[in-house]
Amino acid sequence: MGKPTINLDQLALSQPYRPKAAMGYWVGLPRVFSQNHQLPHPIFVLLGMCAENGIRVAPAATARIMIKGFVFAPSHSCIITAENSPTCSGLNPEIQTPCLREIVGKCLSLGTKSVKTTLSILSPEKITGFCWGKMGCTMSQEERAALERSKMIEKNLKEDGIQAAKDIKLLLLGAGESGKSTIVKQMKIIHESGFTAEDYKQYKPVVYSNTIQSLVAILRAMGNLSVPFGSPEREADAKLVMDVVARMEDTEPFSEELLVAMKKLWADNGVQDCFNRSNEYQLNDSAKYFLDDLDRLSQANYQPTEQDILRTRVKTTGIVEVHFTFRSLNFKLFDVGGQRSERKKWIHCFEDVTAIIFCVAMSEYDQVLHEDETTNRMHESLKLFDSICNNKWFTDTSIILFLNKKDLFEEKIKKSPLTVCFPEYNGRQDYHEASAYIQAQFEAKNKSTKKEIYCHMTCATDTTNIQFVFDAVTDVIIANNLRGCGLY
């Protein structure tokens, strides 16, 4: 009579199961169950019971069915005995089922004293699967056939795992205006062929609109904040600019008359005073960039540059998806709207996420939300990060924190105290000390002792900086994705 076949398909469901006589005696866990962390429990109990009964677990290069998402990693040896029982945090060692006891009993009755293990491809000290057999016996033809079938299954699973490790799904999350869409644009520049002719054409009216709308935001704030013009003559110029926006002509090239009015307004002392108080109202970060360059933007043959496109601001609604290849990996990057009204759409992106890049605008520590002018933007980001970092969907997902707009933060911290956002802060008004404090506030939201937050200071409009940071991030993503696929 052949050896009993044990099917852990049944064990995983904790159903009573009595093995019937059959050819082969290899044991494994179907890969389809790898995402459920409760399913490896029977294996843990099985190996523990084997150890209690003196059954040794020895390493073997002959791999069986891969157990993805569950790793034993003894410090020096893969021999597991009663004195060196396997342990793994989060598992329930009290799980007992009749079939497990029967399996161990069958092992003993067969004279089985070894349980062979499957080793990780990239980390041989880690066990990713196991099988058992009767020591010292000669395999029958049927048993050899079973072994070959097992090898073929394992080979296919390895290939599937390697392919899965090459598919990277990234989510860009964060509050509104934190720089997520700029990161997406940078990926097109760095990892694709850059912007197309159609892109340049589409962004041209956006540049015009962002420029004039920024000036209008300042003019409106002057009224709300009771900031007078440096010269009374600017009142007429302001009316001209306001009328253009009222006629919805803000996406068109600047007329000569409009250009002159905008230049005079931007040079006005009152306008500059109000601009310097931009934390008290809503103003695009790119306002100064565009308004300082009105002559170039007004040229008849003007075409946006890469930097112009990076600086444009268009509210993201829905989900933007970008695909690119880097280091032979297939990346899918999803950018979703950060405003509160857009966050309900995030749930559809949560499945099979490799890593989350969470963006925070460091420079907005003294500003309030567009959608709720009673809420500090940094406080909103901290609250949102807390909900993402500790979300059940992301228990095993790498979290990469981009503390973005470091260039703006470095300038602002010199004149606007961090105590506006964090009253308890007693450090210097210094970029390095203040940014380290902000980083610590976000890292403190992480409630898991096993999850590491990978933090980077970024300037999303600086292509060189983003290229360097993304290169470092990819190293983390690769390692964690291989580990998640049982290959590391």
Coordinates of C-alpha atoms in Angstrom, one line a residue:
M1 CA 0.0 0.0 0.0
G2 CA 1.3 3.4 -0.9
K3 CA 2.1 6.2 1.5
P4 CA -0.8 8.5 2.6
T5 CA -1.3 11.8 0.8
I6 CA -1.9 14.7 3.1
N7 CA -3.7 17.7 1.6
L8 CA -3.3 20.9 3.5
D9 CA -6.2 22.3 1.5
Q10 CA -8.3 20.6 4.1
L11 CA -6.1 21.7 7.0
A12 CA -6.3 25.3 6.0
L13 CA -10.1 25.2 6.3
S14 CA -9.8 23.3 9.7
Q15 CA -12.1 20.5 8.4
P16 CA -11.8 17.0 9.8
Y17 CA -9.9 15.0 7.2
R18 CA -8.6 11.4 7.3
P19 CA -6.0 10.7 4.7
K20 CA -6.7 7.8 2.4
A21 CA -4.1 5.5 1.0
A22 CA -2.5 7.0 -2.1
M23 CA 0.8 7.4 -3.9
G24 CA 3.2 10.0 -2.6
Y25 CA 3.5 11.7 0.7
W26 CA 4.4 15.3 0.0
V27 CA 2.8 18.1 2.0
G28 CA 2.4 21.7 1.0
L29 CA 0.1 24.7 1.1
P30 CA -1.7 25.8 -2.1
R31 CA -0.3 29.2 -3.2
V32 CA -3.8 30.5 -3.7
F33 CA -4.2 30.9 0.1
S34 CA -1.0 32.9 0.6
Q35 CA -2.7 36.2 1.2
N36 CA -4.6 35.0 4.3
H37 CA -2.4 35.2 7.4
Q38 CA -4.4 32.7 9.3
L39 CA -3.8 29.9 6.9
P40 CA -0.2 29.1 7.8
H41 CA -1.4 28.3 11.4
P42 CA -1.8 24.5 10.8
I43 CA 1.7 24.4 9.4
F44 CA 3.1 26.1 12.5
V45 CA 1.2 23.6 14.8
L46 CA 2.3 20.7 12.6
L47 CA 6.0 21.5 12.8
G48 CA 5.6 22.2 16.5
M49 CA 4.0 18.8 17.1
C50 CA 6.7 17.1 15.0
A51 CA 9.3 18.8 17.2
E52 CA 7.6 17.6 20.4
N53 CA 7.6 14.0 19.0
G54 CA 11.3 14.1 18.1
I55 CA 10.8 14.6 14.4
R56 CA 13.6 16.7 13.0
V57 CA 13.2 19.4 10.4
A58 CA 16.3 19.5 8.2
P59 CA 17.1 21.8 5.3
A60 CA 16.9 20.3 1.8
A61 CA 17.7 21.8 -1.6
T62 CA 14.9 19.7 -3.1
A63 CA 12.0 22.1 -2.9
R64 CA 8.3 21.3 -2.7
I65 CA 5.3 23.5 -2.8
M66 CA 6.1 27.0 -1.9
I67 CA 4.5 28.6 1.1
K68 CA 4.3 32.2 0.3
G69 CA 4.1 34.8 3.0
F70 CA 5.3 32.6 5.8
V71 CA 9.0 32.2 6.8
F72 CA 10.9 30.3 9.5
A73 CA 14.3 31.8 10.0
P74 CA 16.4 30.1 12.7
S75 CA 19.5 32.0 13.6
H76 CA 22.1 29.5 12.6
S77 CA 20.5 26.2 11.6
C78 CA 17.4 24.9 9.9
I79 CA 17.3 22.0 12.3
I80 CA 14.2 22.3 14.5
T81 CA 13.9 20.0 17.5
A82 CA 11.9 20.0 20.7
E83 CA 14.5 22.3 22.2
N84 CA 14.4 24.6 19.2
S85 CA 10.8 24.9 18.3
P86 CA 9.7 27.2 15.5
T87 CA 8.2 30.5 16.5
C88 CA 6.5 33.2 14.6
S89 CA 4.8 36.3 16.1
G90 CA 1.1 36.7 15.4
L91 CA 0.4 32.9 15.0
N92 CA -1.8 31.0 17.4
P93 CA 0.1 28.0 18.8
E94 CA -3.0 26.6 20.5
I95 CA -4.7 25.6 17.2
Q96 CA -5.3 21.9 17.3
T97 CA -7.2 19.7 14.9
P98 CA -7.8 15.9 14.9
C99 CA -6.2 15.7 11.4
L100 CA -2.9 17.3 12.7
R101 CA -2.6 14.8 15.5
E102 CA -3.3 12.0 13.0
I103 CA -0.6 13.3 10.6
V104 CA 2.0 13.3 13.4
G105 CA 0.9 9.9 14.5
K106 CA 1.2 8.6 10.9
C107 CA 4.7 10.1 10.6
L108 CA 5.7 8.2 13.7
S109 CA 4.1 5.0 12.6
L110 CA 5.9 5.2 9.3
G111 CA 9.2 5.7 11.1
T112 CA 9.5 9.2 9.7
K113 CA 12.1 11.2 11.6
S114 CA 12.7 14.1 9.2
V115 CA 10.8 16.9 7.7
K116 CA 12.5 18.4 4.6
T117 CA 12.2 22.1 3.9
T118 CA 12.0 24.4 1.0
L119 CA 14.5 27.2 1.1
S120 CA 14.0 30.8 -0.2
I121 CA 15.6 31.4 -3.6
L122 CA 17.4 34.6 -2.5
S123 CA 17.8 34.0 1.2
P124 CA 18.7 30.3 1.7
E125 CA 18.6 30.7 5.5
K126 CA 14.9 31.2 5.3
I127 CA 12.5 28.2 5.0
T128 CA 9.5 28.8 2.7
G129 CA 8.0 25.3 2.6
F130 CA 8.4 21.7 3.8
C131 CA 7.7 18.0 3.2
W132 CA 8.4 14.9 5.1
G133 CA 9.4 11.4 4.3
K134 CA 10.6 8.1 5.8
M135 CA 14.3 8.2 6.4
G136 CA 16.5 5.6 4.8
C137 CA 13.9 4.1 2.5
T138 CA 14.2 3.5 -1.2
M139 CA 11.7 5.3 -3.3
S140 CA 9.2 3.3 -5.4
Q141 CA 8.5 4.3 -9.0
E142 CA 5.3 5.9 -7.9
E143 CA 7.1 7.8 -5.2
R144 CA 9.7 9.1 -7.7
A145 CA 6.9 10.2 -10.0
A146 CA 5.2 12.0 -7.2
L147 CA 8.6 13.7 -6.4
E148 CA 9.0 14.8 -10.0
R149 CA 5.4 16.2 -10.1
S150 CA 6.2 18.1 -6.9
K151 CA 9.4 19.5 -8.4
M152 CA 7.5 20.7 -11.5
I153 CA 4.8 22.4 -9.3
E154 CA 7.5 24.1 -7.3
K155 CA 9.3 25.2 -10.4
N156 CA 6.1 26.8 -11.8
L157 CA 5.4 28.5 -8.5
K158 CA 8.9 29.9 -8.5
E159 CA 8.5 31.3 -12.0
D160 CA 5.1 32.8 -11.0
G161 CA 6.6 34.3 -7.9
I162 CA 9.5 35.9 -9.9
Q163 CA 7.0 37.3 -12.4
A164 CA 4.8 38.6 -9.6
A165 CA 7.8 40.3 -8.0
K166 CA 8.3 42.3 -11.2
D167 CA 4.9 43.9 -11.1
I168 CA 4.9 46.9 -8.9
K169 CA 1.8 48.8 -7.9
L170 CA 2.3 52.1 -6.2
L171 CA -0.3 54.4 -4.7
L172 CA 0.3 58.1 -4.4
L173 CA -1.7 59.3 -1.4
G174 CA -1.8 62.5 0.6
A175 CA -3.8 65.6 1.2
G176 CA -4.6 68.1 -1.6
E177 CA -1.8 70.1 -3.1
S178 CA 0.9 68.0 -1.5
G179 CA 2.7 67.4 -4.8
K180 CA 1.4 64.0 -5.9
S181 CA 0.6 65.0 -9.4
T182 CA 4.0 66.6 -9.8
I183 CA 5.6 63.3 -8.8
V184 CA 3.5 61.7 -11.6
K185 CA 4.8 64.3 -14.1
Q186 CA 8.4 63.6 -13.0
M187 CA 7.9 59.8 -13.7
K188 CA 7.0 60.7 -17.2
I189 CA 10.2 62.8 -17.6
I190 CA 12.5 60.3 -15.9
H191 CA 11.1 57.0 -16.9
E192 CA 9.2 57.7 -20.1
S193 CA 10.1 59.8 -23.1
G194 CA 9.0 63.0 -21.3
F195 CA 6.0 65.1 -22.4
T196 CA 4.5 64.8 -25.8
A197 CA 3.8 67.6 -28.3
E198 CA 0.1 67.2 -27.3
D199 CA 1.1 67.6 -23.6
Y200 CA 2.9 70.9 -24.3
K201 CA -0.1 72.1 -26.3
Q202 CA -2.6 71.2 -23.5
Y203 CA -0.5 72.8 -20.7
K204 CA -0.1 76.2 -22.5
P205 CA -3.5 77.6 -21.5
V206 CA -3.0 76.1 -18.0
V207 CA 0.1 78.2 -17.6
Y208 CA -1.8 81.3 -18.6
S209 CA -4.7 80.5 -16.3
N210 CA -2.5 79.7 -13.3
T211 CA -0.6 82.9 -13.7
I212 CA -3.5 85.3 -13.9
Q213 CA -5.6 83.4 -11.3
S214 CA -2.6 83.6 -8.9
L215 CA -2.6 87.4 -9.3
V216 CA -6.3 87.6 -8.9
A217 CA -6.1 85.6 -5.6
I218 CA -3.6 88.1 -4.3
L219 CA -5.8 91.1 -5.3
R220 CA -8.9 89.5 -3.6
A221 CA -6.8 88.9 -0.5
M222 CA -5.8 92.5 -0.4
G223 CA -9.4 93.5 0.1
N224 CA -10.0 90.8 2.7
L225 CA -6.8 91.7 4.6
S226 CA -7.2 95.5 4.1
V227 CA -3.9 95.8 2.4
P228 CA -3.7 99.0 0.3
F229 CA -2.0 99.3 -3.1
G230 CA 1.4 101.1 -3.0
S231 CA 0.1 103.4 -5.7
P232 CA -3.6 104.3 -6.2
E233 CA -3.2 104.0 -9.9
R234 CA -3.1 100.2 -9.6
E235 CA -6.8 100.2 -8.9
A236 CA -7.6 100.5 -12.6
D237 CA -5.0 97.8 -13.4
A238 CA -6.7 95.5 -10.9
K239 CA -10.1 96.0 -12.4
L240 CA -8.7 95.2 -15.9
V241 CA -7.3 91.9 -14.6
M242 CA -10.5 91.0 -12.7
D243 CA -12.6 91.7 -15.8
V244 CA -10.5 89.2 -17.9
V245 CA -11.2 86.5 -15.3
A246 CA -14.9 87.4 -15.2
R247 CA -15.1 87.0 -19.0
M248 CA -13.3 83.6 -18.5
E249 CA -10.5 84.7 -20.9
D250 CA -7.8 83.6 -18.4
T251 CA -6.7 80.7 -20.6
E252 CA -5.8 82.9 -23.6
P253 CA -2.4 84.6 -24.3
F254 CA -1.9 87.9 -22.6
S255 CA -2.8 91.0 -24.6
E256 CA -0.4 93.8 -24.5
E257 CA -2.7 95.9 -22.3
L258 CA -3.2 93.0 -19.9
L259 CA 0.5 92.3 -19.7
V260 CA 1.3 95.9 -18.8
A261 CA -1.3 95.9 -16.1
M262 CA -0.1 92.6 -14.6
K263 CA 3.5 93.7 -14.6
K264 CA 2.6 97.0 -12.8
L265 CA 0.5 95.1 -10.3
W266 CA 3.2 92.5 -9.5
A267 CA 5.8 95.3 -9.0
D268 CA 3.5 97.2 -6.6
N269 CA 4.6 97.3 -2.9
G270 CA 1.1 96.6 -1.7
V271 CA 0.8 93.5 -3.9
Q272 CA 4.1 92.3 -2.6
D273 CA 3.1 92.9 1.0
C274 CA 0.0 90.8 0.5
F275 CA 2.0 88.1 -1.4
N276 CA 4.3 87.8 1.6
R277 CA 1.2 87.0 3.8
S278 CA 0.1 84.2 1.4
N279 CA -0.2 81.7 4.3
E280 CA -3.3 83.7 5.4
Y281 CA -5.2 82.8 2.2
Q282 CA -5.2 80.3 -0.7
L283 CA -2.5 80.8 -3.3
N284 CA -0.7 78.4 -5.6
D285 CA 2.9 77.7 -4.8
S286 CA 3.8 78.5 -8.4
A287 CA 2.5 82.1 -8.2
K288 CA 6.0 83.7 -7.8
Y289 CA 7.5 81.4 -10.4
F290 CA 5.1 82.5 -13.1
L291 CA 4.6 86.1 -12.2
D292 CA 8.4 86.7 -12.1
D293 CA 8.5 85.6 -15.7
L294 CA 5.7 87.5 -17.4
D295 CA 7.8 88.7 -20.3
R296 CA 8.7 85.2 -21.3
L297 CA 5.2 83.9 -20.9
S298 CA 3.8 86.7 -23.0
Q299 CA 6.0 86.1 -26.1
A300 CA 4.1 85.3 -29.3
N301 CA 6.0 82.0 -29.8
Y302 CA 5.8 81.0 -26.2
Q303 CA 5.9 77.2 -25.5
P304 CA 5.9 75.7 -22.0
T305 CA 9.1 74.2 -20.7
E306 CA 9.3 71.0 -18.7
Q307 CA 9.6 73.2 -15.5
D308 CA 6.6 75.2 -16.5
I309 CA 4.5 72.0 -16.8
L310 CA 5.9 70.8 -13.5
R311 CA 4.8 74.0 -11.8
T312 CA 1.3 74.1 -13.2
R313 CA -1.6 73.3 -10.8
V314 CA -4.7 71.4 -11.9
K315 CA -6.9 69.8 -9.3
T316 CA -6.9 66.0 -9.7
T317 CA -10.3 64.4 -9.9
G318 CA -10.7 60.7 -10.1
I319 CA -7.7 58.5 -10.6
V320 CA -4.7 59.1 -12.9
E321 CA -2.7 55.9 -13.8
V322 CA 0.8 56.0 -15.2
H323 CA 2.7 52.9 -16.4
F324 CA 6.5 52.8 -16.8
T325 CA 9.4 50.3 -16.7
F326 CA 12.5 50.8 -14.5
R327 CA 15.2 48.2 -13.7
S328 CA 13.2 45.6 -15.6
L329 CA 10.2 46.1 -13.3
N330 CA 6.7 47.0 -14.5
F331 CA 5.4 50.0 -12.4
K332 CA 1.8 51.1 -12.2
L333 CA 1.6 54.4 -10.4
F334 CA -1.9 55.6 -9.3
D335 CA -2.5 59.3 -8.4
V336 CA -5.8 60.0 -6.7
G337 CA -7.3 63.3 -5.6
G338 CA -6.3 64.4 -2.2
Q339 CA -9.2 66.7 -1.3
R340 CA -11.7 65.2 1.2
S341 CA -14.3 64.8 -1.5
E342 CA -12.0 62.6 -3.6
R343 CA -10.8 60.2 -0.9
K344 CA -13.8 58.0 -1.1
K345 CA -12.4 56.8 -4.5
W346 CA -9.2 55.5 -3.0
I347 CA -10.8 52.3 -1.8
H348 CA -10.9 50.9 -5.4
C349 CA -7.1 51.1 -5.6
F350 CA -6.2 49.2 -2.4
E351 CA -6.0 45.7 -3.8
D352 CA -2.5 44.2 -4.3
V353 CA -0.7 47.4 -3.6
T354 CA 3.1 47.0 -3.4
A355 CA 3.9 50.3 -1.7
I356 CA 2.3 53.6 -0.8
I357 CA 4.0 56.9 -1.4
F358 CA 2.4 59.4 1.0
C359 CA 3.1 63.0 0.2
V360 CA 3.1 65.8 2.7
A361 CA 3.7 69.5 1.9
M362 CA 6.1 70.5 4.6
S363 CA 5.7 74.2 3.8
E364 CA 2.0 74.2 4.6
Y365 CA 2.4 73.9 8.3
D366 CA 1.0 77.5 8.7
Q367 CA -1.8 77.2 6.2
V368 CA -5.4 76.0 6.3
L369 CA -7.4 73.7 3.9
H370 CA -9.2 74.9 0.8
E371 CA -12.2 72.9 1.8
D372 CA -12.2 73.7 5.5
E373 CA -10.5 77.0 6.5
T374 CA -10.6 76.0 10.2
T375 CA -8.3 73.0 9.8
N376 CA -4.5 73.3 9.6
R377 CA -3.1 71.5 6.5
M378 CA -0.3 69.8 8.5
H379 CA -2.8 68.5 11.1
E380 CA -4.9 67.2 8.3
S381 CA -2.0 65.4 6.7
L382 CA -1.0 63.8 10.1
K383 CA -4.6 62.6 10.6
L384 CA -4.7 61.2 7.1
F385 CA -1.3 59.5 7.5
D386 CA -2.5 57.9 10.7
S387 CA -5.5 56.4 9.0
I388 CA -3.4 55.1 6.1
C389 CA -0.4 53.8 8.0
N390 CA -2.6 51.9 10.5
N391 CA -5.2 50.7 8.0
K392 CA -6.0 47.0 7.9
W393 CA -5.6 47.1 4.1
F394 CA -2.0 48.1 4.4
T395 CA -0.7 45.8 7.2
D396 CA 2.0 44.4 4.9
T397 CA 2.3 47.3 2.5
S398 CA 5.5 49.4 2.5
I399 CA 4.9 53.0 3.4
I400 CA 7.2 55.6 1.9
L401 CA 6.8 59.1 3.3
F402 CA 7.7 62.1 1.0
L403 CA 8.1 65.3 3.1
N404 CA 7.7 67.4 0.0
K405 CA 8.3 71.1 -0.9
K406 CA 11.5 71.2 1.2
D407 CA 12.7 74.2 -0.8
L408 CA 9.6 76.3 0.2
F409 CA 9.8 75.0 3.7
E410 CA 13.5 76.1 4.0
E411 CA 12.6 79.6 3.1
K412 CA 9.4 79.8 5.1
I413 CA 10.8 78.5 8.4
K414 CA 13.1 81.5 8.7
K415 CA 10.1 83.9 9.0
S416 CA 7.1 81.8 10.1
P417 CA 7.5 79.8 13.4
L418 CA 6.8 76.1 13.5
T419 CA 4.9 76.7 16.8
V420 CA 2.0 77.9 14.6
C421 CA 1.3 74.2 13.9
F422 CA 3.1 72.6 16.9
P423 CA 2.9 74.8 20.0
E424 CA 5.0 72.4 21.9
Y425 CA 8.0 72.7 19.6
N426 CA 10.9 74.4 21.4
G427 CA 13.7 73.9 18.8
R428 CA 15.3 76.4 16.5
Q429 CA 13.7 78.0 13.5
D430 CA 16.2 76.0 11.5
Y431 CA 15.5 73.8 8.4
H432 CA 17.2 70.7 9.7
E433 CA 15.9 70.8 13.2
A434 CA 12.4 71.7 12.2
S435 CA 12.1 69.2 9.4
A436 CA 13.4 66.4 11.7
Y437 CA 10.7 67.4 14.2
I438 CA 8.0 67.1 11.5
Q439 CA 9.3 63.7 10.4
A440 CA 9.2 62.5 14.0
Q441 CA 5.5 63.6 14.3
F442 CA 4.6 61.4 11.3
E443 CA 6.7 58.4 12.3
A444 CA 5.0 58.5 15.8
K445 CA 1.7 57.8 14.1
N446 CA 2.9 54.3 13.2
K447 CA 1.4 51.9 15.7
S448 CA 3.1 48.8 14.4
T449 CA 6.5 47.7 15.7
K450 CA 7.0 45.6 12.5
K451 CA 6.3 48.4 10.0
E452 CA 9.1 50.7 9.0
I453 CA 8.4 54.1 7.5
Y454 CA 10.8 55.1 4.8
C455 CA 11.1 58.9 4.9
H456 CA 12.6 61.2 2.3
M457 CA 12.8 65.0 2.0
T458 CA 11.8 66.0 -1.5
C459 CA 11.3 68.8 -3.9
A460 CA 8.8 67.5 -6.5
T461 CA 9.7 70.1 -9.0
D462 CA 13.4 69.2 -8.9
T463 CA 13.9 66.4 -11.4
T464 CA 17.4 65.5 -10.1
N465 CA 16.1 65.2 -6.6
I466 CA 13.1 63.0 -7.5
Q467 CA 15.3 60.8 -9.7
F468 CA 17.7 60.2 -6.8
V469 CA 15.0 59.6 -4.2
F470 CA 13.0 57.3 -6.5
D471 CA 16.1 55.2 -7.2
A472 CA 16.5 54.7 -3.4
V473 CA 12.8 54.0 -3.0
T474 CA 13.0 51.3 -5.7
D475 CA 15.6 49.4 -3.7
V476 CA 13.2 49.2 -0.8
I477 CA 10.2 48.3 -3.1
I478 CA 12.2 45.5 -4.8
A479 CA 13.3 43.9 -1.5
N480 CA 9.8 44.1 0.0
N481 CA 8.1 42.8 -3.1
L482 CA 10.4 39.8 -3.4
R483 CA 9.8 39.1 0.3
G484 CA 6.0 39.3 -0.2
C485 CA 6.2 36.9 -3.1
G486 CA 8.2 34.4 -1.0
L487 CA 11.4 35.0 -2.9
Y488 CA 13.5 36.9 -0.4

